Coordinates of C-alpha atoms in Angstrom, one line a residue:
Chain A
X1 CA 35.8 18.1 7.0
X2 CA 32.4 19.5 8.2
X3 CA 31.0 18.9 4.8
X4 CA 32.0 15.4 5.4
X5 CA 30.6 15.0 8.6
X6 CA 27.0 16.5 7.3
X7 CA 26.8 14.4 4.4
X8 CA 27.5 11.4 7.0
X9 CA 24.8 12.7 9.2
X10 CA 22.5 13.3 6.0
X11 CA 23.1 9.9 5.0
X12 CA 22.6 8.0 8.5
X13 CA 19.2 10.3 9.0
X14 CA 17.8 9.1 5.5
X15 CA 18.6 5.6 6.3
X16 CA 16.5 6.1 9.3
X17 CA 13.6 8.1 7.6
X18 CA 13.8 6.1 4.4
X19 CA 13.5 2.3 6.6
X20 CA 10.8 3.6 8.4
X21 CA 12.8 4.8 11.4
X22 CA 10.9 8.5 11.1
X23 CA 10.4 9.6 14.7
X24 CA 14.4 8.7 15.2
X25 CA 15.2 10.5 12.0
X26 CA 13.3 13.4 13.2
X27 CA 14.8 13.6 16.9
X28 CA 17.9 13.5 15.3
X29 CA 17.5 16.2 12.9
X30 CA 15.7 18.6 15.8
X31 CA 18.0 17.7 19.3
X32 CA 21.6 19.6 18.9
X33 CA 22.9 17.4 21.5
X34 CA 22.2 13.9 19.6
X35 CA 23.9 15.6 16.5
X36 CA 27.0 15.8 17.4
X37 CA 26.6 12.3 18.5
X38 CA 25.3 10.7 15.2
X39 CA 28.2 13.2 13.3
X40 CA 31.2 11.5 15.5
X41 CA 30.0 7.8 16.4
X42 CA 30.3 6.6 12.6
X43 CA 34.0 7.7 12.4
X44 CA 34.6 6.7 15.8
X45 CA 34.0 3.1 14.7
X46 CA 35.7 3.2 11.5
X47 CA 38.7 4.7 13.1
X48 CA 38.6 2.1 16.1
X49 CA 38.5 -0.3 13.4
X50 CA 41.3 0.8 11.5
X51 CA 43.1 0.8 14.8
X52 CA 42.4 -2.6 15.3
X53 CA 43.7 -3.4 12.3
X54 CA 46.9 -1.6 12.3
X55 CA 47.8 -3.4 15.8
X56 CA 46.9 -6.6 14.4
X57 CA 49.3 -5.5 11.4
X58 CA 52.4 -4.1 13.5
X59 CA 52.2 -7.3 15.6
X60 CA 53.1 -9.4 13.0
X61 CA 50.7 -12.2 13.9
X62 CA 50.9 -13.2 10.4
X63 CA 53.5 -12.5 8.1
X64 CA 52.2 -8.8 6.1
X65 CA 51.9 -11.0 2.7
X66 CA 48.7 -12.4 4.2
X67 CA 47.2 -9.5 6.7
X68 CA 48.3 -6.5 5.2
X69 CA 48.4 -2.8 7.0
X70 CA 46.2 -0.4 6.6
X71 CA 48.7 1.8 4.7
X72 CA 49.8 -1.4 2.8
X73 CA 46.4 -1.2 1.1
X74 CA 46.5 2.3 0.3
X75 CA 49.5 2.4 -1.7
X76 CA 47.4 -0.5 -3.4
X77 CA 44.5 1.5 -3.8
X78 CA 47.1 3.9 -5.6
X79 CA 48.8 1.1 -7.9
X80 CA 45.3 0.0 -8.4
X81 CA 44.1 3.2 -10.0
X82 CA 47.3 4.9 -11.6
X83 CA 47.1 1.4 -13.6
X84 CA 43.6 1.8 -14.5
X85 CA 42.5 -2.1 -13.4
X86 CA 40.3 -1.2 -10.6
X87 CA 38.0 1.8 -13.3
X88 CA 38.4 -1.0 -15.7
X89 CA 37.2 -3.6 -13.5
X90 CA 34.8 -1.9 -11.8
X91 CA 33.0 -0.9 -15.0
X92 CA 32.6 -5.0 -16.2
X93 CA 31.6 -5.4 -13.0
X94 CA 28.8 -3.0 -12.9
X95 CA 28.2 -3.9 -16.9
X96 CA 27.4 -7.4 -15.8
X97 CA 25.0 -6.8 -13.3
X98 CA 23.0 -4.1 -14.6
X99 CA 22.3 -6.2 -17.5
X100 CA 22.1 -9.0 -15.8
X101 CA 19.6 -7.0 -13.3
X102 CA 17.9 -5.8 -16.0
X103 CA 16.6 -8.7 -17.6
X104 CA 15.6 -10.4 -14.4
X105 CA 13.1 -7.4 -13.7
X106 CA 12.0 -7.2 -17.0
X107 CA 11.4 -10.5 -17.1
X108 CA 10.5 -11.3 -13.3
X109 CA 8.0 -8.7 -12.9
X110 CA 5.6 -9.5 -15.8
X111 CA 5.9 -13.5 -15.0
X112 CA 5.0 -12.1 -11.1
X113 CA 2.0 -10.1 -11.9
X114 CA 0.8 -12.8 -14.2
X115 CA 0.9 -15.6 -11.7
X116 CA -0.1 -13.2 -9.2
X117 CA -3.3 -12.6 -10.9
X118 CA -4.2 -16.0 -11.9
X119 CA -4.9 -18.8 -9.2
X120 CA -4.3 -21.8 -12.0
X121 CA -0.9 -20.4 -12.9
X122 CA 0.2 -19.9 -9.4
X123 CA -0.7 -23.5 -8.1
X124 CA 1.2 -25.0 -11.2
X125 CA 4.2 -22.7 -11.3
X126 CA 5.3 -21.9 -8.1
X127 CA 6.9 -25.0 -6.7
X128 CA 9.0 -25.4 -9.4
X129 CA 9.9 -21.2 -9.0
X130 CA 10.2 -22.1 -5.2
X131 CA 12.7 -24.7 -6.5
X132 CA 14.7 -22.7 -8.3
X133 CA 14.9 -20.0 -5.9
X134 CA 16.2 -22.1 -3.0
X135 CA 19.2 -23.2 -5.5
X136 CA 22.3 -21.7 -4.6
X137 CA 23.4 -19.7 -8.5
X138 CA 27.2 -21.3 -7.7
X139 CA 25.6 -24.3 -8.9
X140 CA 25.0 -23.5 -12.4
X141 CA 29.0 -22.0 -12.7
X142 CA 29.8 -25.6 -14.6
X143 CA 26.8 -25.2 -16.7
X144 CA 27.2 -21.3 -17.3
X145 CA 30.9 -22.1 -18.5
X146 CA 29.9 -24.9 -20.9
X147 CA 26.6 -23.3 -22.4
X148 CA 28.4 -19.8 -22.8
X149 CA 32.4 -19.8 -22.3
X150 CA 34.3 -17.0 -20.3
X151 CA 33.5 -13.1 -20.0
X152 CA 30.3 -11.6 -19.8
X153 CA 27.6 -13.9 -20.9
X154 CA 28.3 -16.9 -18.1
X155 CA 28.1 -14.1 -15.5
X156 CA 25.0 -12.3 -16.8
X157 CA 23.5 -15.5 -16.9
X158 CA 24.3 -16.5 -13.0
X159 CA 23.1 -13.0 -11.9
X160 CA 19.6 -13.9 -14.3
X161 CA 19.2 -16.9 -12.7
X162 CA 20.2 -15.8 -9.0
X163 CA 17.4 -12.8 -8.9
X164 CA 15.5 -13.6 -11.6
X165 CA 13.3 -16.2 -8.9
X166 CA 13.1 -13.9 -6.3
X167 CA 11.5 -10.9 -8.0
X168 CA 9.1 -13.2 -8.9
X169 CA 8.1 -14.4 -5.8
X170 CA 8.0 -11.5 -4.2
X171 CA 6.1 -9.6 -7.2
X172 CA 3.4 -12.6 -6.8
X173 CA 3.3 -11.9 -2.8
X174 CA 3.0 -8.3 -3.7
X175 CA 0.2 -9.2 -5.7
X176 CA -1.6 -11.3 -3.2
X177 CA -1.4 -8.7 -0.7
X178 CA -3.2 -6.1 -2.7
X179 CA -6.7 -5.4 -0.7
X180 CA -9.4 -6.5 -2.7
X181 CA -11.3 -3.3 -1.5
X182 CA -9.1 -1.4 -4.7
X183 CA -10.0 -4.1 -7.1
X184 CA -13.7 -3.6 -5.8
X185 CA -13.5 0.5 -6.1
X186 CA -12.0 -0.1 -9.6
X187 CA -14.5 -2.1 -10.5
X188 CA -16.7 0.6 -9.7
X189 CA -15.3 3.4 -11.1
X190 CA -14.8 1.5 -14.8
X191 CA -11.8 0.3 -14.6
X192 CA -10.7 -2.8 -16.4
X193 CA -8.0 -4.4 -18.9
X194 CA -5.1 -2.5 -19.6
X195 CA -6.3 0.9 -17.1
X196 CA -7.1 -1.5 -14.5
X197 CA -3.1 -2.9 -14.3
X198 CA -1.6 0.3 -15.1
X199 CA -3.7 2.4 -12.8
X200 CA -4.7 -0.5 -9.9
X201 CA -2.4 -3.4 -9.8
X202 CA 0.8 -1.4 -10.7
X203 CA 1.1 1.4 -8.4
X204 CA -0.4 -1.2 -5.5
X205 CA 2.7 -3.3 -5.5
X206 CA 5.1 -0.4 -6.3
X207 CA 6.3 -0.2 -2.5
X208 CA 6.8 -4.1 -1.8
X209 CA 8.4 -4.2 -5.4
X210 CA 10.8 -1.4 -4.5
X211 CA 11.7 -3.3 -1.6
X212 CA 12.2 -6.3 -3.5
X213 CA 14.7 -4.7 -5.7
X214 CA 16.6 -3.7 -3.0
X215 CA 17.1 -7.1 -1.3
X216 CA 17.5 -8.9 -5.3
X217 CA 19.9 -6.2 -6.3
X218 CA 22.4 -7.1 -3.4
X219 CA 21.8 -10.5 -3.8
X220 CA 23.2 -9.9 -7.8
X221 CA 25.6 -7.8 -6.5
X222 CA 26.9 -10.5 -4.5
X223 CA 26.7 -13.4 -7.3
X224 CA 28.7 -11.6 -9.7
X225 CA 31.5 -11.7 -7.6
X226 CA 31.2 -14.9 -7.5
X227 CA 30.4 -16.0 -11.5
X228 CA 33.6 -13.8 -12.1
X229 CA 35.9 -15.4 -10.1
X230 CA 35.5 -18.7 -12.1
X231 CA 33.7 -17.5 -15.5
X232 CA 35.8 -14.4 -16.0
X233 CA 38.9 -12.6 -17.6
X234 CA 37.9 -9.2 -15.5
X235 CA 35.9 -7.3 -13.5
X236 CA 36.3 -7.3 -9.5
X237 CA 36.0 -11.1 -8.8
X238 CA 37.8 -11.9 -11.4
X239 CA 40.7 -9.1 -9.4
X240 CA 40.6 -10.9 -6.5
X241 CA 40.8 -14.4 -8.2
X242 CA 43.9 -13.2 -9.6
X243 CA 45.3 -11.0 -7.3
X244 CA 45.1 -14.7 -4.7
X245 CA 47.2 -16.7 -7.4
X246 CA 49.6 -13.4 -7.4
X247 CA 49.3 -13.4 -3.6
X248 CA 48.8 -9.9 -3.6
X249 CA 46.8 -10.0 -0.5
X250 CA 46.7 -6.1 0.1
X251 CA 45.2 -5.8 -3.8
X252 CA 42.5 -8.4 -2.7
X253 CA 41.6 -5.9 0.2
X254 CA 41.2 -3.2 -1.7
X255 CA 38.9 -4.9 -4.2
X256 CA 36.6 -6.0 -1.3
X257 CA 36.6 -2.1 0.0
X258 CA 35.6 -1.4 -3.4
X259 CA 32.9 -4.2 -3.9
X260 CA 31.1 -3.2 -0.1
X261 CA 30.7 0.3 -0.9
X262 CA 29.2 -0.1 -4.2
X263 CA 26.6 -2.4 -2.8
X264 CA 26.0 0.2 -0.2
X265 CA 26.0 3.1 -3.7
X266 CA 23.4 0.8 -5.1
X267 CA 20.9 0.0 -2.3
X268 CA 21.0 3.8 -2.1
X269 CA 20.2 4.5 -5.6
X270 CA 17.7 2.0 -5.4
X271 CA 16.2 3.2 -2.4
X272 CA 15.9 6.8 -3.7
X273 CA 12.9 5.2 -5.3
X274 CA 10.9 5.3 -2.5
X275 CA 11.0 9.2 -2.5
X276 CA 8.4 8.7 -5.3
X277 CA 5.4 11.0 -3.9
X278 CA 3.1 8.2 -5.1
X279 CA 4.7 5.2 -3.4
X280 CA 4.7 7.2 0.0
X281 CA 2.1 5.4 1.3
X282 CA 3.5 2.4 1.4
X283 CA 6.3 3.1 3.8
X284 CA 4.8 5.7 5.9
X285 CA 1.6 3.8 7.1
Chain B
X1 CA -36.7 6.7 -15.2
X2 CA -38.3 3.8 -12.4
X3 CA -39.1 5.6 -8.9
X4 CA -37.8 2.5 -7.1
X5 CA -34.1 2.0 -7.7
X6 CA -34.0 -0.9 -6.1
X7 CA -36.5 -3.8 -5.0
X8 CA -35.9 -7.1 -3.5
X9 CA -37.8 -9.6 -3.1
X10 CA -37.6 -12.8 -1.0
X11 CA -33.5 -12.4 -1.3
X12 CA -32.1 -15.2 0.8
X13 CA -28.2 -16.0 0.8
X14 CA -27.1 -19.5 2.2
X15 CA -23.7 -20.8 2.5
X16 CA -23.1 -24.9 2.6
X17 CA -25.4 -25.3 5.8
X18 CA -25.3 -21.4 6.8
X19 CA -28.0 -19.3 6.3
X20 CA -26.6 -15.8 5.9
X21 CA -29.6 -13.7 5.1
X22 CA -33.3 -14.7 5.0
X23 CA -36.3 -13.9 2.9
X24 CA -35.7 -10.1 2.9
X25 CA -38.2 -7.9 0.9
X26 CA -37.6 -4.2 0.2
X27 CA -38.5 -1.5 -2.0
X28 CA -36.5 1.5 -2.5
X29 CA -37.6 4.9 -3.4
X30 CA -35.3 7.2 -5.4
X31 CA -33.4 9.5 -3.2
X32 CA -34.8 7.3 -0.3
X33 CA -32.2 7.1 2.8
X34 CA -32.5 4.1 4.1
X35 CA -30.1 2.7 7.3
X36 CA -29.6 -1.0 8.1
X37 CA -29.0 -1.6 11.3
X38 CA -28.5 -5.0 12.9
X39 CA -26.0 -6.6 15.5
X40 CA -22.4 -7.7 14.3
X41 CA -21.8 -10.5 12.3
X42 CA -25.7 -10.5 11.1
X43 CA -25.3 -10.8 7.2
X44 CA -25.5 -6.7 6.7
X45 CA -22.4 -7.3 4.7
X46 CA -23.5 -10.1 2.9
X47 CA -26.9 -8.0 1.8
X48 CA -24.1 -5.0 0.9
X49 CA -22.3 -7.8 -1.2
X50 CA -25.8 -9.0 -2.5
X51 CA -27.0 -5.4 -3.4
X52 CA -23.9 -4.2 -4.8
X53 CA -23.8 -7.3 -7.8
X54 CA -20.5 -8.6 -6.0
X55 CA -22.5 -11.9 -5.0
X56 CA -25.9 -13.1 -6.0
X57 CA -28.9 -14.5 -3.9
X58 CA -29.0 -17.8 -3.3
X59 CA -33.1 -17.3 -4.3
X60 CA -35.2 -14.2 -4.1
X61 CA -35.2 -11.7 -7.0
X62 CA -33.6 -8.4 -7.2
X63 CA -34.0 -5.6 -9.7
X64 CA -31.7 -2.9 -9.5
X65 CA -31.0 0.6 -11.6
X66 CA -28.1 1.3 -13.1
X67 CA -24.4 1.3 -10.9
X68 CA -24.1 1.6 -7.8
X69 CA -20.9 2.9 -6.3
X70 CA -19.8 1.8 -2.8
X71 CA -18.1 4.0 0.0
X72 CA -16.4 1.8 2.7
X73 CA -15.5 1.9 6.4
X74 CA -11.8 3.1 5.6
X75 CA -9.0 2.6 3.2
X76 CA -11.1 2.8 0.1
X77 CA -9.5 5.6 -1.8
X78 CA -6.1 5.1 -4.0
X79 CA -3.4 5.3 -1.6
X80 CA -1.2 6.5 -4.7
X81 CA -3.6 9.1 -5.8
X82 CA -3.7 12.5 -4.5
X83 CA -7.1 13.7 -3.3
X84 CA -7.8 15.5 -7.0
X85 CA -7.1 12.6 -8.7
X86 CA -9.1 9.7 -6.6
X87 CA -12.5 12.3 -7.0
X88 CA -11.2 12.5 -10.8
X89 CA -11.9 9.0 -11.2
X90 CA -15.2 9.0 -10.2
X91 CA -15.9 11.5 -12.9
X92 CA -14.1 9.0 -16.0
X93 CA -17.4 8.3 -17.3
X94 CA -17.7 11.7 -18.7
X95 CA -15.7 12.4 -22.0
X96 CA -15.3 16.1 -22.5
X97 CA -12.2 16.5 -20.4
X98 CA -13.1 20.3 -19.7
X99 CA -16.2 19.4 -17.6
X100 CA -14.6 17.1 -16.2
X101 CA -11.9 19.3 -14.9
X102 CA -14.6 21.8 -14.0
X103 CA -16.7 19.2 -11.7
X104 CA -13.8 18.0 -10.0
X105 CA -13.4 21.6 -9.0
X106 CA -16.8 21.8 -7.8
X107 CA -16.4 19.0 -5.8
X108 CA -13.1 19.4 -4.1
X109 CA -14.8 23.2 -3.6
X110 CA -17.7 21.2 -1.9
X111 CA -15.9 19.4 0.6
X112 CA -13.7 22.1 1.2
X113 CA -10.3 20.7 0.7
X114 CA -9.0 23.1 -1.8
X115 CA -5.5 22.8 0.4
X116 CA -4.9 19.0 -0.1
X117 CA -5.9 18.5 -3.4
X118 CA -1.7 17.4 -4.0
X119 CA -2.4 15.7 -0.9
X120 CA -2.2 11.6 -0.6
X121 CA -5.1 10.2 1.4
X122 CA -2.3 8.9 3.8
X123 CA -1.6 12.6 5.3
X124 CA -4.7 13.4 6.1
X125 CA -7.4 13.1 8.9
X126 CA -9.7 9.9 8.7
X127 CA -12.5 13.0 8.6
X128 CA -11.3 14.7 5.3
X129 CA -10.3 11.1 3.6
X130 CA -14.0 10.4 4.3
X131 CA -15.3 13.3 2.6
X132 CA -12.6 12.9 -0.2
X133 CA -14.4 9.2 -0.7
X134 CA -17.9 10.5 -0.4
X135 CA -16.8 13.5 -3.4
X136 CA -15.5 10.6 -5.1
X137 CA -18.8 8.6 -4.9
X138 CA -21.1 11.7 -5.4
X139 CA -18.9 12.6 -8.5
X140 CA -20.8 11.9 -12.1
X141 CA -24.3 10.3 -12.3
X142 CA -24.5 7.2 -10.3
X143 CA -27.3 7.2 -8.2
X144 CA -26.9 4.3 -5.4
X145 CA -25.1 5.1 -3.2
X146 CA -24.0 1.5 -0.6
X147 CA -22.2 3.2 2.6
X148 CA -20.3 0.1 4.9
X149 CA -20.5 1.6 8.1
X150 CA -18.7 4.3 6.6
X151 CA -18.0 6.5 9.8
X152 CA -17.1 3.7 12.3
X153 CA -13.5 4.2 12.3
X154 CA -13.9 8.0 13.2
X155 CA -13.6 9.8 16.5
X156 CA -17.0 10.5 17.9
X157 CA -16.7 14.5 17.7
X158 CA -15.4 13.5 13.9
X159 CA -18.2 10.9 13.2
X160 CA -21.0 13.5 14.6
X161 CA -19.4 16.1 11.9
X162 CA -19.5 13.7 9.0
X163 CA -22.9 13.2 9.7
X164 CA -23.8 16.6 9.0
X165 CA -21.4 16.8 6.1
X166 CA -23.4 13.8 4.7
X167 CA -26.5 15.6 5.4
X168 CA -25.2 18.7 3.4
X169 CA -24.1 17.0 1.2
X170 CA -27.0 14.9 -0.2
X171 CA -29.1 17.9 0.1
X172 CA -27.3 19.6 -2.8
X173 CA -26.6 16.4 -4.5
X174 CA -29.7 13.8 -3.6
X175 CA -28.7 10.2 -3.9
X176 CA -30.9 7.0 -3.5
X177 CA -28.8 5.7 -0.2
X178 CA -28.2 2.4 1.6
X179 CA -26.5 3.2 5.0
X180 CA -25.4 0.3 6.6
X181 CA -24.5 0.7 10.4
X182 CA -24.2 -0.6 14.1
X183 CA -24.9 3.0 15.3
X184 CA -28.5 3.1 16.3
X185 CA -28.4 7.2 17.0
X186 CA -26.5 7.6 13.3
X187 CA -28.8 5.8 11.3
X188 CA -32.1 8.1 13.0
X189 CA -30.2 10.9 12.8
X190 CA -29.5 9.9 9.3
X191 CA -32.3 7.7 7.4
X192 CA -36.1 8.0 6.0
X193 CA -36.4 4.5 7.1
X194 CA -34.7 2.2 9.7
X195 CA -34.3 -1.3 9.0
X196 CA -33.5 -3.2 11.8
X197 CA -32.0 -7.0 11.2
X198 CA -32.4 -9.6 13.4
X199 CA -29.4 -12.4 14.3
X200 CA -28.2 -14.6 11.8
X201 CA -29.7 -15.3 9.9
X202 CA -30.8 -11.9 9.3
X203 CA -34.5 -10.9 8.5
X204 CA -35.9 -7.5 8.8
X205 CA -37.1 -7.6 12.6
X206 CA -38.5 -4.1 12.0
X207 CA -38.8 -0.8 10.5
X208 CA -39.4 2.7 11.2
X209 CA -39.9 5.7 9.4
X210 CA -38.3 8.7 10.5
X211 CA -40.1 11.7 9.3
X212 CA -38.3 14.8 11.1
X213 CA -36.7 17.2 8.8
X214 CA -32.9 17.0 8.1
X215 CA -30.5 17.7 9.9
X216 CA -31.8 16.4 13.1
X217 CA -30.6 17.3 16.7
X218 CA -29.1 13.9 18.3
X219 CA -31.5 15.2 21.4
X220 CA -34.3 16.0 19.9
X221 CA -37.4 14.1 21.2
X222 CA -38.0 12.5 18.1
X223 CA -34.5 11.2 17.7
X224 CA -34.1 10.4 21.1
X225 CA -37.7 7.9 21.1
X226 CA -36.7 6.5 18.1
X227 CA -33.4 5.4 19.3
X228 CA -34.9 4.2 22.7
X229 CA -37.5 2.5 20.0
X230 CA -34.4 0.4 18.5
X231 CA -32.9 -0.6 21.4
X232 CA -35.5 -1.9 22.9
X233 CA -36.8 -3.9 19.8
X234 CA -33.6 -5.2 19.8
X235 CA -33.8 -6.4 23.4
X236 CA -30.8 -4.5 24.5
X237 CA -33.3 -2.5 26.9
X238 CA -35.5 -3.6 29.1
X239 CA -38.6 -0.8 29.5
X240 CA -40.1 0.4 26.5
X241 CA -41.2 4.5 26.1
X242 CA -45.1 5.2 26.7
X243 CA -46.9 4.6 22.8
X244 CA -47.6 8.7 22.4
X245 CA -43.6 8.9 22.7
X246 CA -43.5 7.5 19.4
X247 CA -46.5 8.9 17.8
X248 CA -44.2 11.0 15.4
X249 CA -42.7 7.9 14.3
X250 CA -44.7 5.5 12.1
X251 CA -44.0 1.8 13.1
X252 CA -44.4 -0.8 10.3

């Protein structure tokens, strides 16, 4: 249980140093008496919140096929796994959006930097990327069934087309806010072409673009939830889709425990980035 | 090789209906120190711009040597480079990669940070970053050296200490050097020569040549008329100092 706590305490103090928060994560590391604090407060919620939840469930405010107990949804959790559905959906889940996530950075990023660096591209382009961006992706569900059918293609598409926008936009803002005092320096120093991108532009949006993969991966995250429900035959929308025409409400809980605390597993992987000794300096300034 | 690096002639910069600089003539010699000096918002950075090729007169002729490499009031290093590898890239010209590695060691040796060179410019003092961007400048062959008020954004103790460093510095490495600054004492404790700018838009109001051996006491005599000098020329004092006070300093 200690072990638990500390990794709790590990994890809440990197959040803090990692967003920016150093002098808290600091205090918190150095004062004994805040410790014990920062190890308990976490569990206290969770447990208050589990309380809440059971006396909503043992008062029978709605019948337990539509708010089911805490330990309703842990026998789920158990039939989930012994069955192998929620590995199995998990895994197209995560299939789906890291291809899906994939091709919107590889594709995103370049189209970013190149608008980024050119004024005529960026005038012409960026209303209609604007455009795009401010569409909701559960628009293009009727199209992404009718252009590619049920399974994975429809949701890779809706994830493409859900983050694809943003990384742009925010790899073109990146750009913009590069100081012109590097591209000066470089000039001086000889560099141009392919050593000015790679050792210039590049590492000088790194931070901002970390940041931006953070905020677009949760936002995929999110849509293939959604493209599943409707375009899919598995993964963890597609569970809960299912599970509500089965009214297995407790199964539909334990698929939305699942789906948070991957998000939260991602963002962290994501954000392990930023321990990158040379994009430092663009969260600790 | 031409003893004056750099000569202007008649340079005037004029934007729309603004007349940034006007009719400024000057003549350079190599390893010449020379400080501009001139109230805020006068043009000096718009002559900086002018002399480093970054924008051209709107008349005047200027003739200029070879690079020049520009060290700026703060934040000019790579932020993602550690301290050995911003002074590396002032040395990229060179292509035997053993000399290369040998100078930088020289360098980081002669502005004693052989502790940080792993360091990023982010974690450490606006001192040592200054001296990591003055290695990076004196690294390789390029003589001109354009400084944009380079030590403004210091502590005084810290700017009074850089000085010194600079002074060391160009002593074992000579430079031709274009120190542009608001700090009257730093560029006489500094330069050769002392141009002072007038308002926009800016014309060389004076000059004065500052002939006491480097590194100069902030209180020596000499220093000390030559600031009083500058301040008054620039009306911010009212008395001027008796003429034999400024015999050591020639007045053109």
């Amino acid at each position: 249980m200690q072990a638990e706590f500390d990794s709790i305490l590990s994890c809440v103090i990197q959040y803090w140093y990692y967003s920016g928060e150093y002098s808290k994560a600091l205090r918190f590391m150095m004062d004994e008496k805040l410790s014990w604090k920062v190890r308990v407060l976490p569990y206290m919620v969770l447990l208050l919140a589990l309380a809440l939840w059971e006396l909503l469930a043992i008062r029978h405010m709605y019948p337990e096929s539509s708010f089911p107990s805490p330990l309703l949804v842990a026998a789920g959790f158990r039939e989930e796994i012994q069955s192998n559905r929620l590995q199995n959906d998990l895994i197209a889940s995560l299939f789906r959006v890291s291809i899906g996530f994939t091709l919107s950075v590889s594709i995103g990023i370049p189209i970013g930097l190149i608008l980024g660096l050119t004024l005529g591209a960026r005038t012409a382009f960026m209303p209609v990327i604007n455009f795009f961006r401010n569409l909701s992706p559960l628009a293009w569900i009727p199209f992404a069934i009718l252009w590619f059918g049920i399974g994975d293609k429809p949701a890779v598409f809706l994830i493409f087309v859900s983050s694809v926008f943003p990384i742009i936009i925010g790899t073109v803002a990146a750009v913009a806010n590069i100081p012109s005092v590097y591209f000066r320096a470089a000039k001086e120093y000889g560099l141009s072409g392919v050593s000015l991108l790679t050792k210039v532009t590049l590492p000088a949006i790194m931070p901002q673009v970390i940041t931006n993969l953070r905020v677009t991966a949760g936002l995929a995250w999110l849509v293939v939830v959604a493209a599943e429900m409707i375009a899919g035959k598995d993964g963890l929308g597609w569970a809960i889709w299912d599970d509500r025409n089965g009214l297995r409400l407790d199964l539909i809980v334990v698929e939305m425990i699942v789906i948070g605390s991957i998000g939260v597993v991602i963002d962290r992987l994501i954000l392990r980035l930023t321990r990158i000794p040379s994009v430092r300096w663009g969260y600790e300034r | 090789m031409n003893d004056k690096p750099l000569i202007l002639r008649n340079i005037s910069r004029i934007y729309g209906s603004v007349t940034a600089i006007a009719e400024i003539t000057l003549e350079v010699h190599r390893h010449e120190f020379i400080a501009i000096v001139g109230p805020s918002g006068c043009g000096k950075s718009t002559l900086l711009n002018i002399l480093s090729g970054s924008d051209k007169p709107t008349s005047g002729s200027l003739s200029r040597e070879g690079d020049v490499r520009m060290i700026y009031q703060e934040g000019g290093l790579f932020p993602w480079l550690t301290v050995s590898e911003n002074i590396a890239m002032g040395l990229r010209q060179n292509p035997n990669s053993s000399e290369r590695a040998a100078q930088l060691e020289d360098l980081i040796r002669f502005i004693q940070l052989e502790d940080f060179t792993d360091q990023y410019p982010h974690k450490l003092s606006g001192g040592m970053r200054q001296r990591v961007e003055l290695a990076r400048a004196l690294a390789g062959r390029v003589d001109l050296l354009l400084m944009d008020e380079p030590f403004s954004a210091l502590d005084y103790l810290t700017r009074l200490r850089m000085r010194q460093e600079l002074v060391r510095m160009l002593k074992e490495r000579p430079r031709t050097v274009i120190f542009v600054t608001h700090d009257i004492e730093e560029a006489v404790q500094l330069a050769d020569r002392v141009i002072v700018l007038t308002e926009r838009p800016a014309r060389i109001r004076c000059e004065l040549k500052v002939t006491l051996p480097r590194p100069r006491s902030l209180t020596h005599p000499e220093v000390v008329s030559a600031v009083h000098h500058i301040v008054s020329e620039m009306g911010l004092e009212e008395t001027l100092l008796e003429p034999e006070a400024l015999e050591h300093n020639q007045i053109v």
